[in-house]
Amino acid sequence: MNLNTLETMELTTMRTDMKCAVCDKHKAQLKPRKSKLTGANLLLCVSCFEKKFEPRWAIIVVARSPKMGGLVAVRDYIRNHRYVGEKIRAEEILPR
Ligand SMILES: [Zn+2]
């Protein structure tokens, strides 16, 4: 096995290990997007990308943080279920 083979293997592994930041599934094709909510660079699968989804956890973090925009910033995401997973509950986003 030469170095080239090793490099190829690593690249292949990397590619198959890539998960969508929203639905957490392994996908062959991911598209980069800067999160509108957190500013983080995300890799999204085509489906989540086209639906303009954000990670569920990111919506919760922003909703709970007045500094990051609070509930107003994510209202549309919550109302239109623009994330993957269970419906976000009030207990998850309201301050304790
Ligand atoms: Zn996805």
PDB file of C-alpha atoms and ligand atoms in Angstrom:
ATOM      1  CA  MET A   1       0.000   0.000   0.000  1.00  0.00           C
ATOM      2  CA  ASN A   2       1.553   3.287  -1.013  1.00  0.00           C
ATOM      3  CA  LEU A   3       0.878   6.742   0.254  1.00  0.00           C
ATOM      4  CA  ASN A   4      -1.541   7.542  -2.523  1.00  0.00           C
ATOM      5  CA  THR A   5      -3.728   4.626  -1.596  1.00  0.00           C
ATOM      6  CA  LEU A   6      -3.760   5.766   2.009  1.00  0.00           C
ATOM      7  CA  GLU A   7      -4.707   9.267   1.040  1.00  0.00           C
ATOM      8  CA  THR A   8      -7.508   8.008  -1.149  1.00  0.00           C
ATOM      9  CA  MET A   9      -8.797   5.860   1.678  1.00  0.00           C
ATOM     10  CA  GLU A  10      -8.796   8.802   4.054  1.00  0.00           C
ATOM     11  CA  LEU A  11     -10.690  10.953   1.601  1.00  0.00           C
ATOM     12  CA  THR A  12     -13.236   8.235   1.051  1.00  0.00           C
ATOM     13  CA  THR A  13     -13.693   7.754   4.781  1.00  0.00           C
ATOM     14  CA  MET A  14     -14.125  11.456   5.290  1.00  0.00           C
ATOM     15  CA  ARG A  15     -16.738  11.616   2.626  1.00  0.00           C
ATOM     16  CA  THR A  16     -18.816   8.736   3.946  1.00  0.00           C
ATOM     17  CA  ASP A  17     -18.541  10.106   7.480  1.00  0.00           C
ATOM     18  CA  MET A  18     -20.070  13.425   6.546  1.00  0.00           C
ATOM     19  CA  LYS A  19     -23.401  14.033   8.117  1.00  0.00           C
ATOM     20  CA  CYS A  20     -26.005  16.644   7.487  1.00  0.00           C
ATOM     21  CA  ALA A  21     -25.933  19.214  10.292  1.00  0.00           C
ATOM     22  CA  VAL A  22     -29.719  19.252  10.438  1.00  0.00           C
ATOM     23  CA  CYS A  23     -31.032  15.713   9.960  1.00  0.00           C
ATOM     24  CA  ASP A  24     -27.828  14.007  11.176  1.00  0.00           C
ATOM     25  CA  LYS A  25     -27.863  11.499   8.334  1.00  0.00           C
ATOM     26  CA  HIS A  26     -24.918  10.363   6.278  1.00  0.00           C
ATOM     27  CA  LYS A  27     -25.246  11.782   2.814  1.00  0.00           C
ATOM     28  CA  ALA A  28     -23.134  11.521  -0.310  1.00  0.00           C
ATOM     29  CA  GLN A  29     -23.773  15.120  -1.187  1.00  0.00           C
ATOM     30  CA  LEU A  30     -23.682  17.992   1.256  1.00  0.00           C
ATOM     31  CA  LYS A  31     -23.897  21.678   0.585  1.00  0.00           C
ATOM     32  CA  PRO A  32     -22.278  24.354   2.724  1.00  0.00           C
ATOM     33  CA  ARG A  33     -24.369  27.118   4.217  1.00  0.00           C
ATOM     34  CA  LYS A  34     -23.659  29.759   6.799  1.00  0.00           C
ATOM     35  CA  SER A  35     -26.331  29.471   9.456  1.00  0.00           C
ATOM     36  CA  LYS A  36     -28.623  32.493   9.541  1.00  0.00           C
ATOM     37  CA  LEU A  37     -29.151  31.920  13.247  1.00  0.00           C
ATOM     38  CA  THR A  38     -25.717  31.211  14.658  1.00  0.00           C
ATOM     39  CA  GLY A  39     -23.383  32.241  11.829  1.00  0.00           C
ATOM     40  CA  ALA A  40     -21.757  28.795  11.970  1.00  0.00           C
ATOM     41  CA  ASN A  41     -20.757  27.093   8.735  1.00  0.00           C
ATOM     42  CA  LEU A  42     -23.005  24.101   8.256  1.00  0.00           C
ATOM     43  CA  LEU A  43     -22.986  21.230   5.823  1.00  0.00           C
ATOM     44  CA  LEU A  44     -26.508  20.344   4.817  1.00  0.00           C
ATOM     45  CA  CYS A  45     -27.969  17.602   2.668  1.00  0.00           C
ATOM     46  CA  VAL A  46     -29.777  18.745  -0.444  1.00  0.00           C
ATOM     47  CA  SER A  47     -33.188  18.255   1.146  1.00  0.00           C
ATOM     48  CA  CYS A  48     -32.458  20.300   4.296  1.00  0.00           C
ATOM     49  CA  PHE A  49     -30.623  22.879   2.215  1.00  0.00           C
ATOM     50  CA  GLU A  50     -33.564  23.438  -0.106  1.00  0.00           C
ATOM     51  CA  LYS A  51     -36.042  23.602   2.740  1.00  0.00           C
ATOM     52  CA  LYS A  52     -33.803  26.172   4.453  1.00  0.00           C
ATOM     53  CA  PHE A  53     -33.758  24.147   7.643  1.00  0.00           C
ATOM     54  CA  GLU A  54     -31.643  24.989  10.677  1.00  0.00           C
ATOM     55  CA  PRO A  55     -30.425  22.519  13.298  1.00  0.00           C
ATOM     56  CA  ARG A  56     -33.058  21.965  15.999  1.00  0.00           C
ATOM     57  CA  TRP A  57     -30.558  22.647  18.795  1.00  0.00           C
ATOM     58  CA  ALA A  58     -29.539  25.947  17.153  1.00  0.00           C
ATOM     59  CA  ILE A  59     -33.147  27.132  17.132  1.00  0.00           C
ATOM     60  CA  ILE A  60     -33.455  26.328  20.838  1.00  0.00           C
ATOM     61  CA  VAL A  61     -30.165  28.039  21.711  1.00  0.00           C
ATOM     62  CA  VAL A  62     -31.149  31.209  19.862  1.00  0.00           C
ATOM     63  CA  ALA A  63     -34.685  31.193  21.291  1.00  0.00           C
ATOM     64  CA  ARG A  64     -33.275  31.100  24.832  1.00  0.00           C
ATOM     65  CA  SER A  65     -30.686  33.777  24.211  1.00  0.00           C
ATOM     66  CA  PRO A  66     -31.881  37.388  23.998  1.00  0.00           C
ATOM     67  CA  LYS A  67     -28.356  38.295  22.842  1.00  0.00           C
ATOM     68  CA  MET A  68     -28.714  36.036  19.795  1.00  0.00           C
ATOM     69  CA  GLY A  69     -32.124  37.420  18.876  1.00  0.00           C
ATOM     70  CA  GLY A  70     -34.349  35.411  21.173  1.00  0.00           C
ATOM     71  CA  LEU A  71     -37.698  33.933  20.313  1.00  0.00           C
ATOM     72  CA  VAL A  72     -38.443  36.604  17.709  1.00  0.00           C
ATOM     73  CA  ALA A  73     -35.488  35.474  15.587  1.00  0.00           C
ATOM     74  CA  VAL A  74     -36.644  31.858  15.434  1.00  0.00           C
ATOM     75  CA  ARG A  75     -40.425  32.272  15.547  1.00  0.00           C
ATOM     76  CA  ASP A  76     -40.750  31.449  11.838  1.00  0.00           C
ATOM     77  CA  TYR A  77     -38.583  28.342  12.191  1.00  0.00           C
ATOM     78  CA  ILE A  78     -40.667  27.046  15.068  1.00  0.00           C
ATOM     79  CA  ARG A  79     -44.017  27.903  13.543  1.00  0.00           C
ATOM     80  CA  ASN A  80     -43.199  26.298  10.187  1.00  0.00           C
ATOM     81  CA  HIS A  81     -41.243  23.398  11.677  1.00  0.00           C
ATOM     82  CA  ARG A  82     -38.084  24.326   9.738  1.00  0.00           C
ATOM     83  CA  TYR A  83     -35.957  21.733  11.498  1.00  0.00           C
ATOM     84  CA  VAL A  84     -35.799  17.978  11.816  1.00  0.00           C
ATOM     85  CA  GLY A  85     -37.084  16.175  14.868  1.00  0.00           C
ATOM     86  CA  GLU A  86     -39.806  16.427  17.458  1.00  0.00           C
ATOM     87  CA  LYS A  87     -41.811  19.594  17.756  1.00  0.00           C
ATOM     88  CA  ILE A  88     -39.954  22.092  19.931  1.00  0.00           C
ATOM     89  CA  ARG A  89     -41.823  22.378  23.209  1.00  0.00           C
ATOM     90  CA  ALA A  90     -42.422  25.562  25.143  1.00  0.00           C
ATOM     91  CA  GLU A  91     -40.463  24.135  28.089  1.00  0.00           C
ATOM     92  CA  GLU A  92     -37.424  23.872  25.849  1.00  0.00           C
ATOM     93  CA  ILE A  93     -37.372  27.503  24.835  1.00  0.00           C
ATOM     94  CA  LEU A  94     -38.847  29.409  27.741  1.00  0.00           C
ATOM     95  CA  PRO A  95     -36.440  30.696  30.382  1.00  0.00           C
ATOM     96  CA  ARG A  96     -36.633  28.841  33.654  1.00  0.00           C
TER      97      ARG A  96
HETATM   98 ZN    ZN B   1     -30.408  16.860   6.088  1.00  0.00          ZN
END
